[in-house]
Amino acid sequence: MDSTTYGNSLLAREVARRATALQPLLRELAAQGDADRVIPPAVVKALSEAGMFRLLTPARFGGLQADLRTLTAMSEAVGRADGSAAWVAMIISVTNWLACLFPDEAQEEVFGADPDARVTGVAAPTGVGEGVPGGWRVSGRWAYNSGAPYATWAAVGSLLKNEHGEVADQALVLIPAAELAIEDTWHTAGMRGTASNTLIAQDVFVPEHRVLSVPAAAEGVYPRSSNGETLYGASFGPMLVLCLAGPLLGLGQAALDTVVAAADSKPLSFTIHGRQAESVGFQTQVAEAALKIETARLHIYRAAEEVDTAVAQGPLDYPARAHIRAQAGYAVQEILGAIGILLNAHGSAAFAEASPLQRIWRDANTAARHAGLVPLVGLEVYGKTLLGVNDRVSLMV
């Protein structure tokens, strides 16, 4: 990938270099993470030392304070070696960004004493908060919390109830990981290494400064001080949806790389072709898959650029956000289509346990079903804006 993909800033190029340097280790340990259902400690250590978890953490806390385009490029590069490692690195980076939308007191709690804090989270409001003096008592269960074993904090969705038992707000609340239990529920076909298990809270006190209103955040209203840090003025929904595409771009490219590398020596069985690469039919399939991946990449990086460029002017308007939500889902479907074509072209050997293609296929098809990437929701949201229909079907826009 060239510098136009990664971005031209010195920081973007350095992050790309570090992420690419990790690929041999990640490839070596990817099967272990898949089998153990958690990325190995050596991978977590390498990602941490390379600064991948601190990519969107403020510079005042020792972070790299990069941008969405750089995050996407990082997770794409890591995803070319291991989809689960890319997903965990992406989730922690973007949830660290999310934690910096909270009031300054909360940011100090999370990062002040621990610049390497790792925040994970679940936005779905499957918890309930009851108002008490100074804050809320929160209970709930939250699936699926990627990177749970390695997190130090969690941002989890909750419905906040007033003294009359009525829902007063939908919010994200920050809770130290030590105050949460983890239930081993992540038994899946793909993305096994993400260890996206269920978090459980029982009557945990959350002070008022560790609460972020989701409806307000969706419209760009964050209770933090600006501190001149434009990154944390980025649009809520686009940041939390577009970030999901980076690992999938990496998986798509990994599938293409693997199939192309094998084509020079792998025969096309029951034909005259001693090498797949000699077949016009095979050549056509590879070209189509490559263009689908390129289409996805163009959509995702264009949208990321739009989000990054807009931060100085304030949040994107709703039509722009709706367009981005649709682009994310559409791009991911292009990646899945490309992977399907490539596995058809490569043949049944793709499903051998020793082949990375079967893990790529499982990981991509699992990750693409994330609620933020459901294509029909994105198309509905975008279609409504094109037609002037004002119904809001999701806060994650």
GROMACS .gro file of C-alpha atoms in nm:
model
  397
    1MET     CA    1   0.000   0.000   0.000
    2ASP     CA    2   0.135   0.342  -0.085
    3SER     CA    3   0.156   0.662   0.118
    4THR     CA    4  -0.165   0.796  -0.034
    5THR     CA    5  -0.353   0.524   0.152
    6TYR     CA    6  -0.176   0.568   0.481
    7GLY     CA    7  -0.164   0.946   0.466
    8ASN     CA    8   0.133   1.172   0.418
    9SER     CA    9   0.195   1.298   0.771
   10LEU     CA   10   0.509   1.183   0.950
   11LEU     CA   11   0.294   1.030   1.225
   12ALA     CA   12   0.079   0.836   0.976
   13ARG     CA   13   0.387   0.698   0.803
   14GLU     CA   14   0.547   0.602   1.133
   15VAL     CA   15   0.231   0.424   1.252
   16ALA     CA   16   0.214   0.239   0.920
   17ARG     CA   17   0.578   0.134   0.956
   18ARG     CA   18   0.522   0.006   1.310
   19ALA     CA   19   0.204  -0.182   1.216
   20THR     CA   20   0.370  -0.344   0.916
   21ALA     CA   21   0.669  -0.447   1.128
   22LEU     CA   22   0.434  -0.642   1.356
   23GLN     CA   23   0.296  -0.860   1.075
   24PRO     CA   24   0.543  -1.153   1.097
   25LEU     CA   25   0.476  -1.202   1.470
   26LEU     CA   26   0.102  -1.165   1.424
   27ARG     CA   27   0.092  -1.419   1.140
   28GLU     CA   28   0.296  -1.663   1.347
   29LEU     CA   29   0.058  -1.643   1.644
   30ALA     CA   30  -0.276  -1.594   1.466
   31ALA     CA   31  -0.369  -1.963   1.475
   32GLN     CA   32  -0.287  -1.978   1.847
   33GLY     CA   33  -0.516  -1.685   1.921
   34ASP     CA   34  -0.789  -1.847   1.717
   35ALA     CA   35  -0.755  -2.177   1.904
   36ASP     CA   36  -0.726  -2.018   2.250
   37ARG     CA   37  -1.008  -1.770   2.180
   38VAL     CA   38  -0.793  -1.478   2.296
   39ILE     CA   39  -0.500  -1.304   2.129
   40PRO     CA   40  -0.175  -1.418   2.294
   41PRO     CA   41  -0.006  -1.200   2.557
   42ALA     CA   42   0.295  -1.162   2.326
   43VAL     CA   43   0.069  -0.999   2.067
   44VAL     CA   44  -0.085  -0.765   2.324
   45LYS     CA   45   0.263  -0.669   2.444
   46ALA     CA   46   0.383  -0.601   2.089
   47LEU     CA   47   0.077  -0.392   2.002
   48SER     CA   48   0.114  -0.195   2.324
   49GLU     CA   49   0.485  -0.130   2.279
   50ALA     CA   50   0.421  -0.013   1.921
   51GLY     CA   51   0.167   0.241   2.052
   52MET     CA   52  -0.129   0.087   1.871
   53PHE     CA   53  -0.357   0.110   2.175
   54ARG     CA   54  -0.261   0.476   2.234
   55LEU     CA   55  -0.324   0.584   1.877
   56LEU     CA   56  -0.619   0.811   1.965
   57THR     CA   57  -0.521   0.890   2.325
   58PRO     CA   58  -0.444   1.260   2.386
   59ALA     CA   59  -0.084   1.372   2.359
   60ARG     CA   60  -0.116   1.531   2.704
   61PHE     CA   61  -0.155   1.177   2.842
   62GLY     CA   62   0.132   1.037   2.636
   63GLY     CA   63  -0.082   0.923   2.343
   64LEU     CA   64  -0.021   0.965   1.971
   65GLN     CA   65  -0.341   1.171   1.917
   66ALA     CA   66  -0.364   1.060   1.553
   67ASP     CA   67  -0.683   1.061   1.343
   68LEU     CA   68  -0.942   0.825   1.196
   69ARG     CA   69  -0.752   0.777   0.871
   70THR     CA   70  -0.440   0.671   1.060
   71LEU     CA   71  -0.645   0.437   1.281
   72THR     CA   72  -0.801   0.279   0.972
   73ALA     CA   73  -0.461   0.232   0.808
   74MET     CA   74  -0.319   0.079   1.127
   75SER     CA   75  -0.600  -0.173   1.165
   76GLU     CA   76  -0.586  -0.255   0.793
   77ALA     CA   77  -0.214  -0.328   0.816
   78VAL     CA   78  -0.256  -0.539   1.130
   79GLY     CA   79  -0.559  -0.711   0.976
   80ARG     CA   80  -0.348  -0.837   0.686
   81ALA     CA   81  -0.176  -1.059   0.944
   82ASP     CA   82  -0.449  -1.129   1.204
   83GLY     CA   83  -0.809  -1.008   1.200
   84SER     CA   84  -0.862  -1.059   1.573
   85ALA     CA   85  -0.550  -0.863   1.669
   86ALA     CA   86  -0.656  -0.582   1.434
   87TRP     CA   87  -1.005  -0.575   1.584
   88VAL     CA   88  -0.879  -0.556   1.942
   89ALA     CA   89  -0.623  -0.285   1.858
   90MET     CA   90  -0.892  -0.085   1.677
   91ILE     CA   91  -1.152  -0.126   1.953
   92ILE     CA   92  -0.918  -0.017   2.230
   93SER     CA   93  -0.789   0.280   2.029
   94VAL     CA   94  -1.134   0.409   1.937
   95THR     CA   95  -1.282   0.347   2.282
   96ASN     CA   96  -0.991   0.540   2.431
   97TRP     CA   97  -1.104   0.823   2.198
   98LEU     CA   98  -1.458   0.776   2.325
   99ALA     CA   99  -1.343   0.806   2.687
  100CYS     CA  100  -1.199   1.148   2.599
  101LEU     CA  101  -1.547   1.280   2.518
  102PHE     CA  102  -1.639   1.249   2.885
  103PRO     CA  103  -1.581   1.535   3.130
  104ASP     CA  104  -1.218   1.618   3.204
  105GLU     CA  105  -1.238   1.465   3.552
  106ALA     CA  106  -1.321   1.128   3.399
  107GLN     CA  107  -1.035   1.156   3.150
  108GLU     CA  108  -0.795   1.222   3.436
  109GLU     CA  109  -0.923   0.916   3.621
  110VAL     CA  110  -0.873   0.692   3.319
  111PHE     CA  111  -0.548   0.821   3.173
  112GLY     CA  112  -0.390   1.048   3.435
  113ALA     CA  113  -0.231   0.774   3.638
  114ASP     CA  114  -0.211   0.522   3.354
  115PRO     CA  115  -0.118   0.654   3.008
  116ASP     CA  116  -0.145   0.296   2.881
  117ALA     CA  117  -0.507   0.261   2.994
  118ARG     CA  118  -0.710   0.034   2.769
  119VAL     CA  119  -1.079   0.113   2.741
  120THR     CA  120  -1.318  -0.129   2.574
  121GLY     CA  121  -1.693  -0.106   2.555
  122VAL     CA  122  -2.039  -0.199   2.439
  123ALA     CA  123  -2.267   0.080   2.318
  124ALA     CA  124  -2.591  -0.121   2.331
  125PRO     CA  125  -2.795   0.007   2.631
  126THR     CA  126  -2.834  -0.329   2.805
  127GLY     CA  127  -2.768  -0.185   3.150
  128VAL     CA  128  -2.987   0.022   3.380
  129GLY     CA  129  -2.880   0.310   3.604
  130GLU     CA  130  -3.082   0.419   3.906
  131GLY     CA  131  -3.020   0.776   4.023
  132VAL     CA  132  -2.850   0.817   4.363
  133PRO     CA  133  -2.678   1.118   4.524
  134GLY     CA  134  -2.373   1.207   4.315
  135GLY     CA  135  -2.437   0.964   4.031
  136TRP     CA  136  -2.595   0.634   3.942
  137ARG     CA  137  -2.613   0.273   4.055
  138VAL     CA  138  -2.567   0.064   3.742
  139SER     CA  139  -2.645  -0.303   3.678
  140GLY     CA  140  -2.642  -0.492   3.353
  141ARG     CA  141  -2.492  -0.742   3.112
  142TRP     CA  142  -2.303  -0.630   2.801
  143ALA     CA  143  -2.211  -0.849   2.505
  144TYR     CA  144  -1.992  -0.845   2.307
  145ASN     CA  145  -1.698  -0.671   2.471
  146SER     CA  146  -1.397  -0.720   2.242
  147GLY     CA  147  -1.061  -0.727   2.418
  148ALA     CA  148  -1.226  -0.775   2.757
  149PRO     CA  149  -0.936  -0.974   2.915
  150TYR     CA  150  -0.691  -0.690   2.852
  151ALA     CA  151  -0.906  -0.386   2.936
  152THR     CA  152  -0.856  -0.157   3.235
  153TRP     CA  153  -1.185   0.035   3.186
  154ALA     CA  154  -1.513  -0.020   3.005
  155ALA     CA  155  -1.764   0.222   2.852
  156VAL     CA  156  -2.101   0.049   2.855
  157GLY     CA  157  -2.449   0.151   2.744
  158SER     CA  158  -2.718   0.210   3.005
  159LEU     CA  159  -3.069   0.348   3.032
  160LEU     CA  160  -3.072   0.603   3.314
  161LYS     CA  161  -3.392   0.614   3.518
  162ASN     CA  162  -3.516   0.906   3.726
  163GLU     CA  163  -3.678   0.891   4.068
  164HIS     CA  164  -4.010   0.794   3.907
  165GLY     CA  165  -3.857   0.492   3.734
  166GLU     CA  166  -3.883   0.659   3.394
  167VAL     CA  167  -3.598   0.649   3.142
  168ALA     CA  168  -3.441   0.994   3.149
  169ASP     CA  169  -3.149   0.932   2.912
  170GLN     CA  170  -2.952   0.673   2.720
  171ALA     CA  171  -2.589   0.697   2.818
  172LEU     CA  172  -2.246   0.544   2.812
  173VAL     CA  173  -2.096   0.504   3.157
  174LEU     CA  174  -1.729   0.450   3.240
  175ILE     CA  175  -1.654   0.173   3.489
  176PRO     CA  176  -1.315   0.036   3.600
  177ALA     CA  177  -1.268  -0.317   3.467
  178ALA     CA  178  -1.190  -0.436   3.819
  179GLU     CA  179  -1.551  -0.358   3.919
  180LEU     CA  180  -1.694  -0.577   3.642
  181ALA     CA  181  -1.720  -0.952   3.603
  182ILE     CA  182  -1.648  -1.128   3.274
  183GLU     CA  183  -1.855  -1.424   3.163
  184ASP     CA  184  -1.699  -1.649   2.898
  185THR     CA  185  -1.967  -1.636   2.628
  186TRP     CA  186  -1.766  -1.577   2.307
  187HIS     CA  187  -1.790  -1.916   2.135
  188THR     CA  188  -1.804  -1.824   1.768
  189ALA     CA  189  -1.700  -1.936   1.420
  190GLY     CA  190  -1.482  -1.631   1.358
  191MET     CA  191  -1.295  -1.347   1.528
  192ARG     CA  192  -1.233  -1.593   1.809
  193GLY     CA  193  -0.920  -1.419   1.930
  194THR     CA  194  -1.109  -1.100   2.016
  195ALA     CA  195  -1.241  -1.267   2.334
  196SER     CA  196  -1.557  -1.058   2.299
  197ASN     CA  197  -1.708  -1.187   2.619
  198THR     CA  198  -1.992  -1.054   2.833
  199LEU     CA  199  -1.937  -0.790   3.101
  200ILE     CA  200  -2.155  -0.796   3.413
  201ALA     CA  201  -2.217  -0.518   3.666
  202GLN     CA  202  -2.423  -0.551   3.978
  203ASP     CA  203  -2.515  -0.228   4.155
  204VAL     CA  204  -2.190  -0.048   4.063
  205PHE     CA  205  -2.170   0.320   4.159
  206VAL     CA  206  -2.088   0.551   3.866
  207PRO     CA  207  -2.028   0.917   3.955
  208GLU     CA  208  -2.198   1.182   3.743
  209HIS     CA  209  -1.874   1.284   3.570
  210ARG     CA  210  -1.839   0.935   3.422
  211VAL     CA  211  -2.162   0.959   3.221
  212LEU     CA  212  -2.196   1.054   2.853
  213SER     CA  213  -2.540   1.115   2.702
  214VAL     CA  214  -2.561   0.920   2.375
  215PRO     CA  215  -2.836   1.132   2.210
  216ALA     CA  216  -2.634   1.445   2.286
  217ALA     CA  217  -2.309   1.288   2.166
  218ALA     CA  218  -2.477   1.177   1.844
  219GLU     CA  219  -2.535   1.546   1.770
  220GLY     CA  220  -2.178   1.643   1.862
  221VAL     CA  221  -2.243   1.770   2.216
  222TYR     CA  222  -1.962   1.643   2.439
  223PRO     CA  223  -1.914   1.745   2.805
  224ARG     CA  224  -1.535   1.781   2.777
  225SER     CA  225  -1.321   2.094   2.762
  226SER     CA  226  -1.186   2.151   2.414
  227ASN     CA  227  -0.821   2.191   2.520
  228GLY     CA  228  -0.753   2.276   2.158
  229GLU     CA  229  -0.765   1.903   2.075
  230THR     CA  230  -0.966   1.895   1.754
  231LEU     CA  231  -0.955   1.514   1.730
  232TYR     CA  232  -1.213   1.495   2.009
  233GLY     CA  233  -1.456   1.711   1.817
  234ALA     CA  234  -1.496   1.441   1.551
  235SER     CA  235  -1.847   1.318   1.475
  236PHE     CA  236  -1.961   1.046   1.714
  237GLY     CA  237  -2.143   0.801   1.485
  238PRO     CA  238  -1.900   0.813   1.190
  239MET     CA  239  -1.600   0.757   1.419
  240LEU     CA  240  -1.758   0.456   1.586
  241VAL     CA  241  -1.881   0.299   1.261
  242LEU     CA  242  -1.600   0.368   1.014
  243CYS     CA  243  -1.333   0.237   1.250
  244LEU     CA  244  -1.488  -0.110   1.213
  245ALA     CA  245  -1.395  -0.131   0.845
  246GLY     CA  246  -1.016  -0.120   0.881
  247PRO     CA  247  -0.967  -0.480   0.998
  248LEU     CA  248  -1.198  -0.601   0.721
  249LEU     CA  249  -0.996  -0.416   0.458
  250GLY     CA  250  -0.690  -0.596   0.593
  251LEU     CA  251  -0.863  -0.933   0.578
  252GLY     CA  252  -0.971  -0.872   0.219
  253GLN     CA  253  -0.619  -0.777   0.116
  254ALA     CA  254  -0.478  -1.079   0.299
  255ALA     CA  255  -0.710  -1.308   0.104
  256LEU     CA  256  -0.602  -1.149  -0.225
  257ASP     CA  257  -0.233  -1.173  -0.133
  258THR     CA  258  -0.266  -1.539  -0.035
  259VAL     CA  259  -0.454  -1.645  -0.348
  260VAL     CA  260  -0.222  -1.455  -0.583
  261ALA     CA  261   0.088  -1.600  -0.417
  262ALA     CA  262  -0.044  -1.955  -0.452
  263ALA     CA  263  -0.155  -1.912  -0.815
  264ASP     CA  264   0.197  -1.935  -0.956
  265SER     CA  265   0.239  -2.297  -0.847
  266LYS     CA  266  -0.111  -2.430  -0.772
  267PRO     CA  267  -0.260  -2.624  -1.066
  268LEU     CA  268  -0.614  -2.570  -1.189
  269SER     CA  269  -0.738  -2.923  -1.146
  270PHE     CA  270  -0.914  -3.106  -1.432
  271THR     CA  271  -0.790  -2.852  -1.688
  272ILE     CA  272  -0.487  -2.812  -1.911
  273HIS     CA  273  -0.350  -2.540  -1.683
  274GLY     CA  274  -0.054  -2.643  -1.471
  275ARG     CA  275  -0.079  -2.311  -1.288
  276GLN     CA  276  -0.393  -2.123  -1.187
  277ALA     CA  277  -0.225  -1.803  -1.302
  278GLU     CA  278  -0.241  -1.925  -1.665
  279SER     CA  279  -0.621  -1.944  -1.669
  280VAL     CA  280  -0.818  -1.655  -1.816
  281GLY     CA  281  -1.110  -1.748  -1.592
  282PHE     CA  282  -0.886  -1.733  -1.284
  283GLN     CA  283  -0.732  -1.404  -1.397
  284THR     CA  284  -1.080  -1.254  -1.435
  285GLN     CA  285  -1.184  -1.362  -1.088
  286VAL     CA  286  -0.871  -1.217  -0.928
  287ALA     CA  287  -0.921  -0.888  -1.113
  288GLU     CA  288  -1.283  -0.863  -1.003
  289ALA     CA  289  -1.194  -0.935  -0.640
  290ALA     CA  290  -0.910  -0.681  -0.645
  291LEU     CA  291  -1.144  -0.412  -0.779
  292LYS     CA  292  -1.403  -0.488  -0.512
  293ILE     CA  293  -1.139  -0.444  -0.241
  294GLU     CA  294  -1.020  -0.125  -0.408
  295THR     CA  295  -1.379   0.003  -0.421
  296ALA     CA  296  -1.420  -0.065  -0.051
  297ARG     CA  297  -1.091   0.106   0.028
  298LEU     CA  298  -1.184   0.416  -0.172
  299HIS     CA  299  -1.516   0.447   0.010
  300ILE     CA  300  -1.368   0.397   0.356
  301TYR     CA  301  -1.067   0.627   0.322
  302ARG     CA  302  -1.271   0.897   0.151
  303ALA     CA  303  -1.520   0.886   0.438
  304ALA     CA  304  -1.242   0.886   0.698
  305GLU     CA  305  -1.087   1.188   0.529
  306GLU     CA  306  -1.423   1.363   0.545
  307VAL     CA  307  -1.452   1.297   0.919
  308ASP     CA  308  -1.094   1.410   0.987
  309THR     CA  309  -1.126   1.724   0.776
  310ALA     CA  310  -1.448   1.830   0.945
  311VAL     CA  311  -1.320   1.827   1.304
  312ALA     CA  312  -1.200   2.186   1.297
  313GLN     CA  313  -1.543   2.308   1.181
  314GLY     CA  314  -1.753   2.095   1.417
  315PRO     CA  315  -1.960   1.780   1.371
  316LEU     CA  316  -2.080   1.674   1.030
  317ASP     CA  317  -2.446   1.740   0.951
  318TYR     CA  318  -2.694   1.454   0.950
  319PRO     CA  319  -2.705   1.394   0.571
  320ALA     CA  320  -2.325   1.365   0.561
  321ARG     CA  321  -2.330   1.125   0.854
  322ALA     CA  322  -2.605   0.918   0.692
  323HIS     CA  323  -2.398   0.891   0.375
  324ILE     CA  324  -2.099   0.768   0.575
  325ARG     CA  325  -2.309   0.508   0.758
  326ALA     CA  326  -2.423   0.372   0.421
  327GLN     CA  327  -2.071   0.378   0.278
  328ALA     CA  328  -1.938   0.168   0.567
  329GLY     CA  329  -2.192  -0.110   0.523
  330TYR     CA  330  -2.165  -0.104   0.144
  331ALA     CA  331  -1.785  -0.119   0.150
  332VAL     CA  332  -1.781  -0.415   0.384
  333GLN     CA  333  -2.019  -0.607   0.157
  334GLU     CA  334  -1.776  -0.544  -0.129
  335ILE     CA  335  -1.500  -0.699   0.081
  336LEU     CA  336  -1.710  -1.006   0.159
  337GLY     CA  337  -1.789  -1.039  -0.209
  338ALA     CA  338  -1.421  -1.023  -0.296
  339ILE     CA  339  -1.329  -1.288  -0.039
  340GLY     CA  340  -1.600  -1.518  -0.173
  341ILE     CA  341  -1.469  -1.483  -0.527
  342LEU     CA  342  -1.113  -1.547  -0.413
  343LEU     CA  343  -1.203  -1.864  -0.224
  344ASN     CA  344  -1.398  -1.990  -0.525
  345ALA     CA  345  -1.095  -1.924  -0.742
  346HIS     CA  346  -0.848  -2.085  -0.503
  347GLY     CA  347  -1.059  -2.396  -0.452
  348SER     CA  348  -1.139  -2.631  -0.166
  349ALA     CA  349  -0.783  -2.612  -0.031
  350ALA     CA  350  -0.887  -2.277   0.114
  351PHE     CA  351  -1.077  -2.467   0.385
  352ALA     CA  352  -0.787  -2.678   0.504
  353GLU     CA  353  -0.714  -2.605   0.869
  354ALA     CA  354  -0.357  -2.518   0.775
  355SER     CA  355  -0.472  -2.252   0.529
  356PRO     CA  356  -0.503  -1.892   0.650
  357LEU     CA  357  -0.788  -1.847   0.400
  358GLN     CA  358  -1.038  -2.038   0.611
  359ARG     CA  359  -0.964  -1.816   0.912
  360ILE     CA  360  -0.981  -1.502   0.697
  361TRP     CA  361  -1.320  -1.619   0.566
  362ARG     CA  362  -1.451  -1.692   0.917
  363ASP     CA  363  -1.316  -1.369   1.065
  364ALA     CA  364  -1.445  -1.145   0.787
  365ASN     CA  365  -1.791  -1.298   0.787
  366THR     CA  366  -1.817  -1.261   1.163
  367ALA     CA  367  -1.684  -0.904   1.181
  368ALA     CA  368  -1.903  -0.788   0.893
  369ARG     CA  369  -2.214  -0.875   1.097
  370HIS     CA  370  -2.136  -0.610   1.360
  371ALA     CA  371  -2.451  -0.405   1.419
  372GLY     CA  372  -2.276  -0.089   1.305
  373LEU     CA  373  -2.208  -0.240   0.965
  374VAL     CA  374  -2.551  -0.389   0.883
  375PRO     CA  375  -2.587  -0.270   0.522
  376LEU     CA  376  -2.967  -0.245   0.516
  377VAL     CA  377  -2.968  -0.004   0.810
  378GLY     CA  378  -2.711   0.219   0.644
  379LEU     CA  379  -2.899   0.214   0.315
  380GLU     CA  380  -3.228   0.294   0.488
  381VAL     CA  381  -3.074   0.585   0.679
  382TYR     CA  382  -2.912   0.725   0.366
  383GLY     CA  383  -3.218   0.663   0.150
  384LYS     CA  384  -3.440   0.853   0.393
  385THR     CA  385  -3.213   1.158   0.372
  386LEU     CA  386  -3.213   1.145  -0.008
  387LEU     CA  387  -3.593   1.136  -0.008
  388GLY     CA  388  -3.644   1.398   0.264
  389VAL     CA  389  -3.791   1.147   0.512
  390ASN     CA  390  -3.703   1.268   0.860
  391ASP     CA  391  -3.738   0.944   1.062
  392ARG     CA  392  -3.430   0.870   1.273
  393VAL     CA  393  -3.382   0.495   1.293
  394SER     CA  394  -3.046   0.486   1.474
  395LEU     CA  395  -2.840   0.700   1.709
  396MET     CA  396  -2.526   0.550   1.555
  397VAL     CA  397  -2.523   0.787   1.257
   0.00000   0.00000   0.00000
